[in-house]
Amino acid sequence: DIQMTQSPSTLSASVGDRVTITCRASQSVSSWLAWYQQKPGKAPKLLIYKASSLESGVPSRFSGSGSGTDFTLTISSLQPDDFATYYCQQYNTFYTFGQGTKLEIK
Amino acid sequence: EVQLVESGGGLVQTGGSLRLSCAASGFTFSSYEMNWVRQAPGKGLEWISHISTSGGTGSYADSVKGRFSISRDNAKNSLYLQMDSLRAEDTGVYYCARPGYSSGGGLDSWGQGTLVTVSS
């Protein structure tokens, strides 16, 4: 089974900051990597697919990069609405989620 | 508008059974593979099952293999999850989720979730 490891588990940042979350796969997933945002009590929302493609309607301050085993999600300038938990997910072989990164207000 | 609405959750005793449903609308259900994803209280997301468009092939996470069964009825635009031999660790919110063609296979549509509580 493919394991996904995210870091950090928790990230404290301020509005306007640039933040980066990393995700590492235990084996290559090519570019079959997605990023989701989840707020308390809500379903996850797809942000990025195929490692770097922005889902329709998602603000351009979100971007993704990487291939193979190492991936990053970057938010260029944090907005108040961005404080949430973020998950990476591989879908090269079924699906595996990372453990999540909680983005908190500093 | 794509809509996925789960139902069937509730409180069940350890060892019991429950059947979840997911009603789909706003898209051609029979053209899409479907998944179940769950989330234990305060924990992360866990993929648990996938089904092909025809319903002929189902796949499962090791944590539920042999206890859960996924199915679909394309005529009724519905997805199901039969859960047997339930354990306390099966407690959580269960989501149905659709991988989108325009989203390259990412799960672009999710239901609101249904809560399953397994207790002795």
Short mmCIF file of C-alpha atoms in Angstrom, two decimals:
data_model
loop_
_atom_site.label_atom_id
_atom_site.label_comp_id
_atom_site.label_asym_id
_atom_site.label_seq_id
_atom_site.Cartn_x
_atom_site.Cartn_y
_atom_site.Cartn_z
CA ASP A 1 0.00 0.00 0.00
CA ILE A 2 1.10 3.54 -0.72
CA GLN A 3 1.58 5.70 2.38
CA MET A 4 1.29 9.48 2.31
CA THR A 5 3.13 11.63 4.85
CA GLN A 6 2.32 15.31 5.25
CA SER A 7 4.31 17.93 7.08
CA PRO A 8 3.88 19.84 9.20
CA SER A 9 0.91 18.45 11.13
CA THR A 10 0.09 21.94 12.39
CA LEU A 11 1.07 25.28 10.92
CA SER A 12 0.57 28.67 12.53
CA ALA A 13 0.52 31.63 10.18
CA SER A 14 -0.88 35.12 9.73
CA VAL A 15 -3.09 36.69 7.10
CA GLY A 16 -0.92 37.64 4.15
CA ASP A 17 1.74 34.99 4.81
CA ARG A 18 2.99 32.60 2.17
CA VAL A 19 2.73 29.02 3.40
CA THR A 20 3.84 25.67 2.05
CA ILE A 21 2.66 22.21 3.01
CA THR A 22 4.58 19.16 1.87
CA CYS A 23 3.44 15.64 1.09
CA ARG A 24 5.63 12.62 0.47
CA ALA A 25 4.53 9.30 -1.02
CA SER A 26 6.13 6.00 -0.04
CA GLN A 27 6.48 5.17 -3.73
CA SER A 28 5.98 7.05 -6.96
CA VAL A 29 2.44 8.18 -7.71
CA SER A 30 3.48 10.02 -10.87
CA SER A 31 1.30 13.16 -10.89
CA TRP A 32 -1.80 11.46 -9.47
CA LEU A 33 -1.92 13.71 -6.44
CA ALA A 34 -4.73 15.90 -5.17
CA TRP A 35 -5.06 18.46 -2.40
CA TYR A 36 -8.23 19.10 -0.39
CA GLN A 37 -9.35 21.72 2.10
CA GLN A 38 -11.68 20.78 4.92
CA LYS A 39 -13.41 23.02 7.43
CA PRO A 40 -15.01 21.73 10.65
CA GLY A 41 -18.27 19.91 10.06
CA LYS A 42 -17.96 20.15 6.29
CA ALA A 43 -17.03 17.79 3.49
CA PRO A 44 -13.59 18.15 1.92
CA LYS A 45 -13.23 20.45 -1.07
CA LEU A 46 -10.95 19.65 -4.00
CA LEU A 47 -8.34 22.36 -4.58
CA ILE A 48 -5.66 20.83 -6.80
CA TYR A 49 -5.65 17.73 -9.01
CA LYS A 50 -2.93 16.04 -11.05
CA ALA A 51 -0.42 17.63 -8.68
CA SER A 52 -0.58 21.13 -10.15
CA SER A 53 -3.95 21.72 -11.84
CA LEU A 54 -6.24 24.19 -10.13
CA GLU A 55 -9.83 23.01 -9.70
CA SER A 56 -12.42 25.30 -11.22
CA GLY A 57 -13.47 28.10 -8.90
CA VAL A 58 -10.47 27.77 -6.57
CA PRO A 59 -8.58 31.04 -6.02
CA SER A 60 -5.27 31.39 -7.85
CA ARG A 61 -3.39 31.94 -4.59
CA PHE A 62 -3.46 28.16 -4.26
CA SER A 63 -0.87 26.23 -6.26
CA GLY A 64 0.56 22.75 -6.31
CA SER A 65 3.79 21.26 -7.55
CA GLY A 66 5.78 18.06 -7.62
CA SER A 67 5.78 14.63 -9.18
CA GLY A 68 6.87 11.16 -8.27
CA THR A 69 7.08 11.11 -4.48
CA ASP A 70 7.41 14.74 -3.37
CA PHE A 71 4.69 17.35 -3.60
CA THR A 72 3.88 20.78 -2.21
CA LEU A 73 0.80 22.92 -1.75
CA THR A 74 1.49 26.64 -1.56
CA ILE A 75 -0.86 29.43 -0.56
CA SER A 76 0.72 32.64 -1.78
CA SER A 77 -1.04 35.11 0.51
CA LEU A 78 -3.18 33.68 3.29
CA GLN A 79 -6.74 34.94 3.56
CA PRO A 80 -9.00 34.57 6.62
CA ASP A 81 -11.06 31.93 4.80
CA ASP A 82 -7.98 29.72 4.30
CA PHE A 83 -7.62 28.64 7.92
CA ALA A 84 -8.65 25.00 7.70
CA THR A 85 -7.19 21.50 7.49
CA TYR A 86 -5.50 20.40 4.28
CA TYR A 87 -5.07 16.86 3.02
CA CYS A 88 -3.05 15.41 0.19
CA GLN A 89 -4.30 12.28 -1.55
CA GLN A 90 -2.74 9.93 -4.04
CA TYR A 91 -4.93 8.28 -6.64
CA ASN A 92 -2.33 6.34 -8.59
CA THR A 93 -3.43 3.12 -6.86
CA PHE A 94 -6.90 3.55 -5.42
CA TYR A 95 -6.75 6.34 -2.86
CA THR A 96 -4.65 7.19 0.18
CA PHE A 97 -4.86 10.41 2.17
CA GLY A 98 -2.16 12.10 4.14
CA GLN A 99 -2.80 12.63 7.84
CA GLY A 100 -3.68 16.28 7.36
CA THR A 101 -2.17 19.69 8.14
CA LYS A 102 -4.12 22.05 10.36
CA LEU A 103 -3.51 25.65 9.36
CA GLU A 104 -4.07 27.90 12.38
CA ILE A 105 -4.11 31.63 12.91
CA LYS A 106 -0.95 32.86 14.62
CA GLU B 1 -25.92 20.99 -10.02
CA VAL B 2 -24.22 17.84 -8.81
CA GLN B 3 -25.70 16.56 -5.56
CA LEU B 4 -24.79 13.60 -3.39
CA VAL B 5 -26.94 12.93 -0.35
CA GLU B 6 -26.03 10.20 2.12
CA SER B 7 -28.46 8.55 4.50
CA GLY B 8 -28.74 5.51 6.71
CA GLY B 9 -26.33 6.40 9.47
CA GLY B 10 -27.16 6.00 13.13
CA LEU B 11 -26.33 4.24 16.36
CA VAL B 12 -25.64 0.52 16.15
CA GLN B 13 -24.26 -2.03 18.58
CA THR B 14 -20.89 -3.66 18.16
CA GLY B 15 -21.24 -6.61 15.80
CA GLY B 16 -24.33 -5.15 14.18
CA SER B 17 -25.06 -4.10 10.61
CA LEU B 18 -26.02 -0.92 8.83
CA ARG B 19 -26.68 -0.01 5.20
CA LEU B 20 -25.74 3.43 3.96
CA SER B 21 -27.20 4.99 0.84
CA CYS B 22 -26.04 7.84 -1.36
CA ALA B 23 -28.55 9.44 -3.73
CA ALA B 24 -26.98 11.13 -6.73
CA SER B 25 -28.44 13.81 -8.96
CA GLY B 26 -27.35 16.45 -11.44
CA PHE B 27 -25.08 14.17 -13.47
CA THR B 28 -25.11 10.88 -15.38
CA PHE B 29 -24.53 8.60 -12.41
CA SER B 30 -23.90 5.49 -14.50
CA SER B 31 -20.90 7.13 -16.17
CA TYR B 32 -18.95 7.70 -12.96
CA GLU B 33 -17.04 5.44 -10.63
CA MET B 34 -17.89 6.12 -6.99
CA ASN B 35 -16.24 5.91 -3.59
CA TRP B 36 -16.91 5.86 0.11
CA VAL B 37 -14.57 7.83 2.40
CA ARG B 38 -14.89 8.01 6.16
CA GLN B 39 -13.60 10.20 8.97
CA ALA B 40 -13.40 9.12 12.58
CA PRO B 41 -14.15 11.85 15.14
CA GLY B 42 -11.28 14.32 15.25
CA LYS B 43 -9.24 12.25 12.80
CA GLY B 44 -8.24 12.36 9.14
CA LEU B 45 -9.84 11.05 5.99
CA GLU B 46 -9.76 7.35 5.12
CA TRP B 47 -10.75 5.92 1.75
CA ILE B 48 -12.66 2.69 2.30
CA SER B 49 -14.26 1.54 -0.94
CA HIS B 50 -14.54 2.08 -4.70
CA ILE B 51 -16.94 0.74 -7.30
CA SER B 52 -16.76 0.64 -11.06
CA THR B 53 -19.36 2.27 -13.28
CA SER B 54 -21.19 -1.00 -13.92
CA GLY B 55 -20.95 -2.14 -10.32
CA GLY B 56 -19.11 -5.25 -11.39
CA THR B 57 -15.92 -4.43 -9.50
CA GLY B 58 -15.60 -3.29 -5.91
CA SER B 59 -12.41 -2.58 -4.01
CA TYR B 60 -11.85 -2.11 -0.30
CA ALA B 61 -9.36 -0.85 2.22
CA ASP B 62 -7.87 -3.59 4.36
CA SER B 63 -9.62 -2.13 7.41
CA VAL B 64 -13.07 -3.06 6.05
CA LYS B 65 -12.34 -5.91 3.65
CA GLY B 66 -14.61 -8.88 4.27
CA ARG B 67 -17.03 -6.84 6.42
CA PHE B 68 -18.24 -4.09 4.09
CA SER B 69 -19.78 -4.43 0.63
CA ILE B 70 -20.23 -1.65 -1.92
CA SER B 71 -22.94 -1.72 -4.57
CA ARG B 72 -24.88 0.59 -6.84
CA ASP B 73 -28.17 0.78 -8.69
CA ASN B 74 -27.69 2.89 -11.79
CA ALA B 75 -31.41 2.85 -12.53
CA LYS B 76 -32.03 4.51 -9.16
CA ASN B 77 -28.94 6.74 -9.25
CA SER B 78 -27.91 5.30 -5.92
CA LEU B 79 -24.77 4.04 -4.21
CA TYR B 80 -24.80 1.75 -1.19
CA LEU B 81 -22.49 0.51 1.52
CA GLN B 82 -23.49 -2.58 3.46
CA MET B 83 -21.59 -2.65 6.74
CA ASP B 84 -21.53 -5.85 8.77
CA SER B 85 -19.67 -6.95 11.90
CA LEU B 86 -19.32 -3.34 12.95
CA ARG B 87 -16.63 -2.35 15.42
CA ALA B 88 -16.10 0.69 17.60
CA GLU B 89 -13.36 1.86 15.25
CA ASP B 90 -15.90 2.08 12.42
CA THR B 91 -17.46 5.08 14.15
CA GLY B 92 -17.31 8.23 12.07
CA VAL B 93 -18.79 10.29 9.30
CA TYR B 94 -19.18 8.45 6.02
CA TYR B 95 -19.02 10.37 2.75
CA CYS B 96 -19.78 9.28 -0.77
CA ALA B 97 -17.49 10.96 -3.27
CA ARG B 98 -17.25 11.14 -7.04
CA PRO B 99 -14.05 11.34 -9.07
CA GLY B 100 -14.50 13.89 -11.82
CA TYR B 101 -13.38 13.58 -15.42
CA SER B 102 -12.74 17.32 -15.63
CA SER B 103 -10.76 17.12 -12.40
CA GLY B 104 -8.46 14.39 -13.66
CA GLY B 105 -9.82 11.83 -11.22
CA GLY B 106 -9.70 13.96 -8.10
CA LEU B 107 -12.78 13.64 -5.89
CA ASP B 108 -14.61 16.75 -7.02
CA SER B 109 -18.03 16.08 -5.51
CA TRP B 110 -18.85 14.97 -1.97
CA GLY B 111 -22.01 14.44 -0.01
CA GLN B 112 -22.60 16.08 3.35
CA GLY B 113 -21.83 12.84 5.18
CA THR B 114 -23.79 10.54 7.46
CA LEU B 115 -22.70 9.73 11.01
CA VAL B 116 -22.28 6.13 12.10
CA THR B 117 -21.81 5.43 15.79
CA VAL B 118 -20.87 1.93 16.90
CA SER B 119 -21.22 1.34 20.60
CA SER B 120 -21.50 -1.54 22.97
#
